[in-house]
Short mmCIF file of C-alpha atoms in Angstrom, two decimals:
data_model
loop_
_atom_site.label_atom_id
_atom_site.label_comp_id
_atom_site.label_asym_id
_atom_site.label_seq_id
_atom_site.Cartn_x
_atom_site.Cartn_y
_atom_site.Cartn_z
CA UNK A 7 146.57 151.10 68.31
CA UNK A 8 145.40 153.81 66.14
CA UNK A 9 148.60 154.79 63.58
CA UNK A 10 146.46 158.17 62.77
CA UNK A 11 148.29 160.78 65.60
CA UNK A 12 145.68 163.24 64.92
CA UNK A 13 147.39 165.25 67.89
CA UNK A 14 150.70 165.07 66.07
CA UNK A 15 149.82 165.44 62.46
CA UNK A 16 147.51 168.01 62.85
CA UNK A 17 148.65 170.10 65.29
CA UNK A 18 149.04 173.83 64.79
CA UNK A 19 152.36 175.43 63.20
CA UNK A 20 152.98 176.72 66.66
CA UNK A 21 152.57 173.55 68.78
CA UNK A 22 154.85 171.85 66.22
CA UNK A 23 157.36 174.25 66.00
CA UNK A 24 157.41 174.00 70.11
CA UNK A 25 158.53 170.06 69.85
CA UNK A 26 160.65 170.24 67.29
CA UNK A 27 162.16 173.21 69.53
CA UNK A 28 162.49 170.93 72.78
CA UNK A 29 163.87 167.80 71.24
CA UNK A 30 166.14 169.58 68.74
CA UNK A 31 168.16 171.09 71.67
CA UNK A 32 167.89 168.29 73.54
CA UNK A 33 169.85 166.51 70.36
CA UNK A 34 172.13 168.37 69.97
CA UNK A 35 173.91 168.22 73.05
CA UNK A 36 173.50 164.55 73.22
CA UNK A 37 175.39 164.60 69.58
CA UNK A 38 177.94 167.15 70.47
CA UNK A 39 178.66 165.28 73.98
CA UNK A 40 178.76 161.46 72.10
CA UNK A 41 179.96 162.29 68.04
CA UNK A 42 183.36 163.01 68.19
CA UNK A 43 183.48 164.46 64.68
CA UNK A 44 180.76 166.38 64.90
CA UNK A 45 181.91 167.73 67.89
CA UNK A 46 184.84 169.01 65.65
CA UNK A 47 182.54 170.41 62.78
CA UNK A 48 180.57 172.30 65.89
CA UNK A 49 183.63 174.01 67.44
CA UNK A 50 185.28 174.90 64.23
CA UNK A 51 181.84 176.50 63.21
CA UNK A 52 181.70 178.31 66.78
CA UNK A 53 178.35 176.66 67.60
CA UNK A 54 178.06 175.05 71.07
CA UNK A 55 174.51 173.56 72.33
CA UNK A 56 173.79 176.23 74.24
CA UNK A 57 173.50 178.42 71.33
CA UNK A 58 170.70 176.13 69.97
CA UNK A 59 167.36 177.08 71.51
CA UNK A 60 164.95 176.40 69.05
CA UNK A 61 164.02 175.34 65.17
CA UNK A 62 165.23 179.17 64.61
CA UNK A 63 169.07 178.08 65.36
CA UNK A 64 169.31 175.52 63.13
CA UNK A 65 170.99 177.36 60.43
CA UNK A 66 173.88 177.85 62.59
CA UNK A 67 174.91 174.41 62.63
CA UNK A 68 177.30 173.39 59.89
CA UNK A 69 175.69 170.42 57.39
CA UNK A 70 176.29 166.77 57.54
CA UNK A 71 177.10 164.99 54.25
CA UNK A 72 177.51 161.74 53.04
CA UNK A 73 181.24 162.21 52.90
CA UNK A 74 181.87 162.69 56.59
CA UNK A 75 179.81 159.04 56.96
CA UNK A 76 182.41 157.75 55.02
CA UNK A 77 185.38 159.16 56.52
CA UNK A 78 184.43 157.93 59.63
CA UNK A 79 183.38 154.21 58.16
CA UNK A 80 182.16 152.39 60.21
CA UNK A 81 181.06 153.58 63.41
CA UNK A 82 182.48 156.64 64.02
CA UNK A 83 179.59 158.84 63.21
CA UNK A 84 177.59 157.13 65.68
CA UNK A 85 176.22 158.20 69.10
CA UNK A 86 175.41 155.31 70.72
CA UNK A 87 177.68 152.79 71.77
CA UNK A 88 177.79 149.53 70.39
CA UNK A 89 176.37 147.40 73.12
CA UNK A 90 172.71 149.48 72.59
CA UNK A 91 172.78 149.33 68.94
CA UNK A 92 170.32 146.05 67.53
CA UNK A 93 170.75 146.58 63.77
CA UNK A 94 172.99 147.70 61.26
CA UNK A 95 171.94 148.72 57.64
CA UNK A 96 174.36 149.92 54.70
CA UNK A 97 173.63 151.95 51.54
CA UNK A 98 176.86 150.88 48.72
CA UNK A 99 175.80 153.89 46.31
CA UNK A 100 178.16 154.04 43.35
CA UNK A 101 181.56 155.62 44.52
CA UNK A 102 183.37 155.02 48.19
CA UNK A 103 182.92 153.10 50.70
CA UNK A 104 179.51 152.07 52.10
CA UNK A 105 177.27 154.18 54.19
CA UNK A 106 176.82 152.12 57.00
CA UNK A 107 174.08 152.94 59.55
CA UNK A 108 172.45 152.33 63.01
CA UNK A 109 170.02 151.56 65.08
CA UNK A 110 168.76 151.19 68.59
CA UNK A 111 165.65 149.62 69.72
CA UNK A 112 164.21 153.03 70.19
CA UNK A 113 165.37 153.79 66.73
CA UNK A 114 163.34 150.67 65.33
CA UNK A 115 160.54 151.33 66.84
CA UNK A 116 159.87 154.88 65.76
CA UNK A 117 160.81 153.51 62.11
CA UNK A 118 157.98 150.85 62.70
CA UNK A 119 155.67 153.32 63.53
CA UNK A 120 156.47 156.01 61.05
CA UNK A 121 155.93 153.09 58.50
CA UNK A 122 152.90 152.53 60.10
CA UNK A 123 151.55 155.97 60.39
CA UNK A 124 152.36 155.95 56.09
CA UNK A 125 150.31 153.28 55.37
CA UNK A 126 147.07 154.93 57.15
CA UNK A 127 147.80 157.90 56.07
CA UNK A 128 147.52 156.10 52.22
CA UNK A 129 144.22 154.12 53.38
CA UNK A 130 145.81 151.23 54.99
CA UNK A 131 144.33 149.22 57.64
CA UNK A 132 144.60 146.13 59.97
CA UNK A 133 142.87 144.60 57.94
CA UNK A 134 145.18 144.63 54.49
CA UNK A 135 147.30 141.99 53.31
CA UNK A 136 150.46 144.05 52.85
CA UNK A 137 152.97 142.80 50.19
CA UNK A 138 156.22 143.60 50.35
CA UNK A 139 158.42 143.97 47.47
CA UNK A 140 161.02 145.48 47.94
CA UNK A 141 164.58 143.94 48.90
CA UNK A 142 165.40 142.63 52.17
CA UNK A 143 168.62 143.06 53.63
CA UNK A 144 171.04 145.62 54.05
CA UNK A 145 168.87 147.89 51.78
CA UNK A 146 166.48 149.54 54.40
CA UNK A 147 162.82 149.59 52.12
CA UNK A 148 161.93 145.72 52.93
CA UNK A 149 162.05 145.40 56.56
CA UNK A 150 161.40 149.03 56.95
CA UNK A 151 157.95 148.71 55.15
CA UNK A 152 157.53 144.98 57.18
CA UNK A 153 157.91 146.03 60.24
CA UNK A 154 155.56 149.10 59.72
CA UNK A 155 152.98 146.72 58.23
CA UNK A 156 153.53 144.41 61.60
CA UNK A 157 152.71 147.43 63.56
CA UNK A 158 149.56 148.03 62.03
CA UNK A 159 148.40 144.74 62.32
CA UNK A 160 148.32 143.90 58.64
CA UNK A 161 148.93 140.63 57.18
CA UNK A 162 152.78 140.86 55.96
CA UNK A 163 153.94 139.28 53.01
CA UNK A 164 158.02 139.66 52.83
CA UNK A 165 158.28 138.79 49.45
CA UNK A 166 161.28 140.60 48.50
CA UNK A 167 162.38 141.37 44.85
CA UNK A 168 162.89 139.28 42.00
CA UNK A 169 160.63 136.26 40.09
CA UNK A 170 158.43 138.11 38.54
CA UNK A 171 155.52 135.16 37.72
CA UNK A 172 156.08 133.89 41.46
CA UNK A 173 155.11 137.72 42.59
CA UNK A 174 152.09 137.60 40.51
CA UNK A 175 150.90 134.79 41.46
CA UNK A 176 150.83 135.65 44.93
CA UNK A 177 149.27 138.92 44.37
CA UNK A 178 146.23 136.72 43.23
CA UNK A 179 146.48 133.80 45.32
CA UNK A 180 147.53 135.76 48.55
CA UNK A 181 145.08 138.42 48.29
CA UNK A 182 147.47 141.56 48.78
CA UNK A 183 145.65 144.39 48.26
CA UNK A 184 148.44 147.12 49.60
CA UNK A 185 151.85 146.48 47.18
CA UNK A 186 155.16 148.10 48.02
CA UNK A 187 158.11 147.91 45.35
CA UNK A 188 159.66 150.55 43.02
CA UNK A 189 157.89 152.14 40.75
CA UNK A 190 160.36 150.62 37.95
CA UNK A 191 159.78 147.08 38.70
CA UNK A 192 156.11 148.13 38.88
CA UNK A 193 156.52 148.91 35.19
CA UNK A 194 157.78 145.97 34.57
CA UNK A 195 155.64 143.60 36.24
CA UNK A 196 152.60 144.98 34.42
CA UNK A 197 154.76 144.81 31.14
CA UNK A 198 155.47 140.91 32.48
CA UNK A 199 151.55 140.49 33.57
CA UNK A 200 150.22 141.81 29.99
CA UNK A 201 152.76 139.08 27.96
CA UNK A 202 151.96 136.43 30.34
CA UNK A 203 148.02 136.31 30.23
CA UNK A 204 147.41 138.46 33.83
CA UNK A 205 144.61 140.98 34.02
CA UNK A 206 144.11 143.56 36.75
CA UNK A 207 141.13 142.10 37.42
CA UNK A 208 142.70 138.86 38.75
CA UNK A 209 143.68 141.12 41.63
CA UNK A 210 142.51 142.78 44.95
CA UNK A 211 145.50 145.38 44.64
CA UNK A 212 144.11 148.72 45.96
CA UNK A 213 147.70 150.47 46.43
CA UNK A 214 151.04 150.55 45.88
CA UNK A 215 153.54 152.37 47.68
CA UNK A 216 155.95 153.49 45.58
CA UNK A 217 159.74 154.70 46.47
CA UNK A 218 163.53 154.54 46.52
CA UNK A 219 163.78 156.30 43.01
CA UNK A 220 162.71 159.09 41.29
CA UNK A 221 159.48 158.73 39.30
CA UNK A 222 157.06 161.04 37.34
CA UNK A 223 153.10 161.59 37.57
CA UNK A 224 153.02 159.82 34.29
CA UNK A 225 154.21 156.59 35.74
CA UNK A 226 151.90 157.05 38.40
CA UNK A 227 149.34 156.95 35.60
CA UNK A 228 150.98 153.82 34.32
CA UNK A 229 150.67 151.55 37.27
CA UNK A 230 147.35 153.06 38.22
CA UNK A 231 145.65 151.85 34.91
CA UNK A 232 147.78 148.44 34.62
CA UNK A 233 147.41 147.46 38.02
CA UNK A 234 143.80 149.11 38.87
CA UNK A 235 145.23 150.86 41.84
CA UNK A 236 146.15 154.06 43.40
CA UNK A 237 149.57 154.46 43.60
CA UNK A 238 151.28 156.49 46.32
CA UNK A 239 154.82 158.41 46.84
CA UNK A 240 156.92 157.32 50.13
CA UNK A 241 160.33 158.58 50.99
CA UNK A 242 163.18 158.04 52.84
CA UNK A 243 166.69 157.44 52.70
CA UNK A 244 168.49 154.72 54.64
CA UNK A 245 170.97 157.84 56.78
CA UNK A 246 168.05 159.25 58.32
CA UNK A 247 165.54 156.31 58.73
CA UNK A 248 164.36 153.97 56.07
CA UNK A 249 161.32 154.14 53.86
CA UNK A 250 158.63 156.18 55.61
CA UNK A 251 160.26 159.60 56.49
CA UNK A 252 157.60 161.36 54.51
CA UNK A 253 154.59 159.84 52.72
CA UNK A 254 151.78 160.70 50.75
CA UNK A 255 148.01 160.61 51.95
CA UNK A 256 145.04 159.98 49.78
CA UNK A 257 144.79 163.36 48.11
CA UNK A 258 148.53 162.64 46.59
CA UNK A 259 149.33 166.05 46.86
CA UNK A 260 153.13 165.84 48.66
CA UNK A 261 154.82 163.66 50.90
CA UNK A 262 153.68 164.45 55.08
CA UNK A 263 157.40 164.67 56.41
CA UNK A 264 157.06 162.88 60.28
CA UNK A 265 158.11 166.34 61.29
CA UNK A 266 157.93 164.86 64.94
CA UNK A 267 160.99 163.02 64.24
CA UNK A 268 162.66 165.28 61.66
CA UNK A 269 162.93 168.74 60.56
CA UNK A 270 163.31 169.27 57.10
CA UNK A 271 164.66 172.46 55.15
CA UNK A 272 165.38 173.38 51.46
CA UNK A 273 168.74 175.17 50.76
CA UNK A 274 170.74 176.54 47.58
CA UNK A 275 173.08 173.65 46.68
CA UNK A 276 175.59 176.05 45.78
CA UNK A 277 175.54 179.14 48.70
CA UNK A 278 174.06 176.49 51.15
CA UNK A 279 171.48 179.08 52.05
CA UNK A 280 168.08 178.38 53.12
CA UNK A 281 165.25 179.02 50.91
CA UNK A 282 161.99 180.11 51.36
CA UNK A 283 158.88 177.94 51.62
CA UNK A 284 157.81 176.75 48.17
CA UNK A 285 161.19 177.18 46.04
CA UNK A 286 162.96 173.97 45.04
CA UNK A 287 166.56 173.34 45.96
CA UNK A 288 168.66 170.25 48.05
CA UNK A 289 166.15 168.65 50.58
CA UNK A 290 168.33 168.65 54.32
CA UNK A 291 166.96 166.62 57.12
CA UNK A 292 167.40 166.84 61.00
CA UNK A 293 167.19 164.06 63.13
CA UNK A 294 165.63 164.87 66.78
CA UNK A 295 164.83 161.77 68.15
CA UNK A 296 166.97 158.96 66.72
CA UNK A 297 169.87 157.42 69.06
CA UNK A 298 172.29 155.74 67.15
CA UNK A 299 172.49 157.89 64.15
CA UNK A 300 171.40 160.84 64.94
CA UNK A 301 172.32 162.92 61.72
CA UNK A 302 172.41 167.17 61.87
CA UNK A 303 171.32 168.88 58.81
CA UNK A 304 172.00 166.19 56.35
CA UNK A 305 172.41 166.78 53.08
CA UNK A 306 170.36 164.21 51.01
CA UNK A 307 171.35 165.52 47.29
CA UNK A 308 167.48 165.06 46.70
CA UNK A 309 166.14 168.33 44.47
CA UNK A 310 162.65 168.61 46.44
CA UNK A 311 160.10 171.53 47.50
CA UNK A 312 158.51 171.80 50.82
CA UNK A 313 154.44 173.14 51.04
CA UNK A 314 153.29 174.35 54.83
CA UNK A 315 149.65 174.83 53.76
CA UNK A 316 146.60 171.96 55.60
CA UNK A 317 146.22 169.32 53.12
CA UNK A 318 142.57 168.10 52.39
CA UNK A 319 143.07 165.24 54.97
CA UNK A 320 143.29 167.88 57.61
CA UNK A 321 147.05 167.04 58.48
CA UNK A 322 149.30 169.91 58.88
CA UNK A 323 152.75 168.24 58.49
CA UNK A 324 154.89 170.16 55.78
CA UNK A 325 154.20 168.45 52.73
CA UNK A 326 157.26 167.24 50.49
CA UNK A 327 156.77 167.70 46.63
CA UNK A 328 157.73 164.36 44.45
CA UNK A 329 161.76 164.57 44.37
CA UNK A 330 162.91 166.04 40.75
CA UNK A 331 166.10 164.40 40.66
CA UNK A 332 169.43 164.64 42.81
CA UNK A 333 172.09 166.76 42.58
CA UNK A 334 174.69 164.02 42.36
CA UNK A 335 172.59 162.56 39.27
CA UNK A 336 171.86 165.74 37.25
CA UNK A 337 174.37 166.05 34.49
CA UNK A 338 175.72 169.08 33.00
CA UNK A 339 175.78 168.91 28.73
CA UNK A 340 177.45 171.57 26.78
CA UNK A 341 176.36 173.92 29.87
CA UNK A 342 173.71 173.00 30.42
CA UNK A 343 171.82 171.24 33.59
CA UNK A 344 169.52 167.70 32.46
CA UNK A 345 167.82 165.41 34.99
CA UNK A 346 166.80 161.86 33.63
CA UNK A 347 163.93 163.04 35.23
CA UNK A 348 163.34 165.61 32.34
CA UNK A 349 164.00 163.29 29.62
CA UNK A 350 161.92 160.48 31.03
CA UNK A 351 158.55 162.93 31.23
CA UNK A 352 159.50 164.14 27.43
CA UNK A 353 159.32 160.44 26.64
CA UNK A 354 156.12 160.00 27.89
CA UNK A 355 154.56 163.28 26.89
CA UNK A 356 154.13 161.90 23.37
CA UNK A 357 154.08 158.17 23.63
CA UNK A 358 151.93 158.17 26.54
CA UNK A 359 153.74 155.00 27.95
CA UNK A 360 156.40 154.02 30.46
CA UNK A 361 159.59 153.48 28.32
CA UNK A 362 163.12 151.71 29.27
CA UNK A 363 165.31 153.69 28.44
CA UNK A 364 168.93 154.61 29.21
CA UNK A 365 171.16 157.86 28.57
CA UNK A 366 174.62 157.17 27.27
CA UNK A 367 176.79 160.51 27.85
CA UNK A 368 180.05 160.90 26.27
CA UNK A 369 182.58 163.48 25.14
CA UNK A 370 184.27 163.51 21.86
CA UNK A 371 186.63 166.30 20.64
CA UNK A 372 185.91 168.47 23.31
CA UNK A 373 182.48 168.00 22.83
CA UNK A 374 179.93 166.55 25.37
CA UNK A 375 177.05 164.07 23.48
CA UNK A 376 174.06 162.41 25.16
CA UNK A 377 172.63 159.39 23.23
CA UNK A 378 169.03 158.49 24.26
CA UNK A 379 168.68 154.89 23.67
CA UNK A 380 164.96 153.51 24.13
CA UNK A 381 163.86 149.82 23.96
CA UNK A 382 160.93 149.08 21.10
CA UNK A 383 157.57 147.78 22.25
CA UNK A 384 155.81 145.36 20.17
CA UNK A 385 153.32 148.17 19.33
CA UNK A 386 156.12 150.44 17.82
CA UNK A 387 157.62 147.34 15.78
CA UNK A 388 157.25 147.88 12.33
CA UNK A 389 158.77 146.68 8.69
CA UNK A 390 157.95 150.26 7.65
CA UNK A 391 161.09 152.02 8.45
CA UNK A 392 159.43 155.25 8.21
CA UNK A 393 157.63 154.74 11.50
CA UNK A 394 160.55 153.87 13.30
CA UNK A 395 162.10 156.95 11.80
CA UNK A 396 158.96 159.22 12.71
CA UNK A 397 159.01 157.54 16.30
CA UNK A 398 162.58 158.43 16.56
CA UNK A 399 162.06 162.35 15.60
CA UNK A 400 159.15 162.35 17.75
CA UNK A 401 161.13 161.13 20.73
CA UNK A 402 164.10 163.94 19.51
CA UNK A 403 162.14 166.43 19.22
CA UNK A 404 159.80 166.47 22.68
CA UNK A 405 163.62 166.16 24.36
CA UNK A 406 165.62 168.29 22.27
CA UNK A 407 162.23 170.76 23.46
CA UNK A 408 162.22 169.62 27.15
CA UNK A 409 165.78 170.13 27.80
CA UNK A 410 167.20 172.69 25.11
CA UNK A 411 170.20 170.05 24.18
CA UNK A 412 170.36 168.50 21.09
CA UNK A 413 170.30 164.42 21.74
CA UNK A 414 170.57 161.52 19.42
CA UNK A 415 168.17 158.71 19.20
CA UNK A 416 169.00 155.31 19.22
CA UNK A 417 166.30 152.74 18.95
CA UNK A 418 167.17 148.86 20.70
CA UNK A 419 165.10 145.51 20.58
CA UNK A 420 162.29 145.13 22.71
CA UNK A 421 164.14 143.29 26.54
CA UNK A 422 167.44 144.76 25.35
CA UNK A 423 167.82 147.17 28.39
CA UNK A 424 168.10 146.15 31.88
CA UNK A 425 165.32 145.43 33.84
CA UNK A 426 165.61 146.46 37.43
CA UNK A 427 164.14 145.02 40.19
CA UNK A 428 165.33 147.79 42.97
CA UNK A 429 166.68 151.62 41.87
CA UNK A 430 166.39 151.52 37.90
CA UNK A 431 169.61 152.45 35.99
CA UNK A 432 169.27 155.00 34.43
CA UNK A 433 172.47 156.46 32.95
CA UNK A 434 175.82 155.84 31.70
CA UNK A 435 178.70 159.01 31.93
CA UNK A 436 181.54 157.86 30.39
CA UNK A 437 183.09 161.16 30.63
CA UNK A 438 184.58 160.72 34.22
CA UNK A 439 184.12 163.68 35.01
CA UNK A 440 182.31 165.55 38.36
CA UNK A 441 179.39 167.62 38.10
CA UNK A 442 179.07 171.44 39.60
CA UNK A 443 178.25 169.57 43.31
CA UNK A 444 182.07 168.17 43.07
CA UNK A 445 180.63 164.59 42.58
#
């Protein structure tokens, strides 16, 4: 089968709009007749599903958040019974109680073919020898990203994370040629291939599909020249599907949200009021055709843009812009708002180079401090304490410029920072406190 829906992905605003129409009202009397607790949310708000006719109701519905998952741990957000549900996935995060989700057969399915539908869109073919590198398990990008390969037809390679010289070596002896992992342990491989005698060359690698964290063009850059690849943006999030939700095409140029499946919109995080087309804000998702957890105007914390023009490839699926950060990760300093995503391009505005690094935030006095520490390479090492010091103001000053806080360097031996092999770790708050979003 042909994982290009031409019909789908490049069908007129209008014809879209129409589905998403049908099936959203569809949903949401099948959620208001099976979730109990959203049933609850629906009456307090005065919303029943008559009242939702097309895309152009959906702002009356009240939002969905990660919170009421957990309040109603494990099941109790689901709309399916048990006895139709075939898998369960969980996402820990870092506070509460696991997410825990679910999913029918139908619910697979569409997830294998939304994966699939990615990887053409990206160049992928039956042909490929897809490697899969991210984690299996309860973490949704490995079999999300296997099972879409399966449906293409491609070779599958599950992998999984970790051993870093037994992943190279089957990149070279297995002939992938399509690579998915995080961009982070991407980094890191090529870091591992360079000290360990690999060239690019010893590889057929012509993509990797790159997700589950936040990452900037200039690590695209990064893995593009040390792997000799084109490296591609995929997202999802394990409450609304699994890798795959949105992906980019060839032109790179935003994620193509499976708008077929869900409707995204972009709202203030602090009014909660929709925004118009093209200004950045907290990414929402609406599920219209999944079973078990069919989720209503989700928030996803995820800082994101949405583009409606026709991309190059001739699709006309809105287009997500990479993710800036989340809300629940952006930090507030003295007053002032910082993504690691902000520090991380600084970083690599003037060195040019992916660098570990980790932010250390603390309060003393009263008085909020952020401590950049970044791990040495071997072609910053020197006796001549001078260049570490000019490195250091270098590295202070694009910051200090970038964000308009004052930070301190600190400079650590080269492997003294964690590697990661999944979502990178990227900060450390030890002022327990919560940010503006009450998290």
């Amino acid at each position: 089968m042909n994982y290009y829906m031409k019909e789908i992905e490049t069908a007129p605003r209008h014809e879209l709009e129409a589905l998403q129409s049908f099936r959203l009202s569809s949903q949401i009397r099948y959620v208001y007749d099976n979730v109990a607790p959203y049933r609850a949310k629906m009456d307090a708000a005065g919303v029943k599903p008559e009242d939702i006719k097309s895309v152009n109701d959906l702002a009356k519905l009240p939002f969905t958040t990660k919170q009421d998952l957990r309040d109603n741990y494990p099941y109790g957000m689901f709309a399916s019974p048990m006895s139709e549900v075939v898998r369960i996935h969980a996402s820990s995060g870092t506070t509460g109680k696991q997410t825990v989700v679910g999913y029918t057969q139908k619910d697979i399915d569409i997830w294998a073919e939304c994966a699939a539908r990615a990887l053409v869109g990206l160049g992928g073919t039956k042909d490929d020898f897809v490697h899969v590198a991210y984690g299996y398990g309860l973490f949704t990008g490995g079999l999300g990203m296997h099972y879409g390969a399966e449906k293409l037809g491609a070779v599958t390679i599950p992998a999984s994370a970790g051993n870093s010289m037994r992943q190279l070596e089957m990149f070279r002896d297995f002939g992938s040629s399509i690579v998915c992992m995080t961009p982070s342990y991407a980094i890191s491989l090529i870091e591992f291939a360079k000290e360990n005698g690999f060239k690019k060359e010893d590889f057929q690698l012509k993509a990797a599909v790159c997700g589950a964290e936040p990452w900037s063009e200039e690590m695209r850059r990064e893995i593009e020249d040390g792997f000799g690849l084109h490296a591609y943006d995929i997202y999802g999030l394990s409450e609304i599907l699994g890798p795959s939700v949105s992906c980019e095409c060839v032109h790179q140029c935003g994620m193509h949200v499976c708008e077929d499946h869900f409707i995204p919109e972009i709202v203030d995080p602090d009014t909660l009021e929709v925004l118009p087309a093209g200004q950045q804000g907290e990414l929402v998702f609406t599920c219209i055709t999944k079973e078990a957890l069919p989720l209503i105007r989700y928030r996803t914390r995820d800082i994101a843009t949405l583009v409606y023009d026709t991309c190059q490839c001739g699709r006309t699926l809105v287009r997500m812009l990479k993710p800036q950060g989340r809300t629940d990760d952006m930090l507030i300093i003295r007053g002032v708002n910082v993504f690691p995503s902000q520090i991380e391009a600084a970083l690599l505005s003037f060195d040019g180079k992916a660098i570990n690094y980790l932010l250390v935030v603390d309060r003393v006095n009263n008085l909020d401090s952020l401590e950049v520490q970044i791990e040495t390479r071997a072609d910053i090492i020197s006796d001549n304490i001078t260049d570490l010091e000019n490195y250091s103001k270098k590295a202070k000053a694009a910051i200090d410029s970038a964000i308009g806080v004052g930070v301190t360097i600190k400079l650590v031996e080269p492997k003294t920072l964690a590697r990661s092999m999944g979502k990178a770790v990227r900060v450390v708050d030890n002022r327990k406190i919560k940010n503006k979003f009450g998290v």
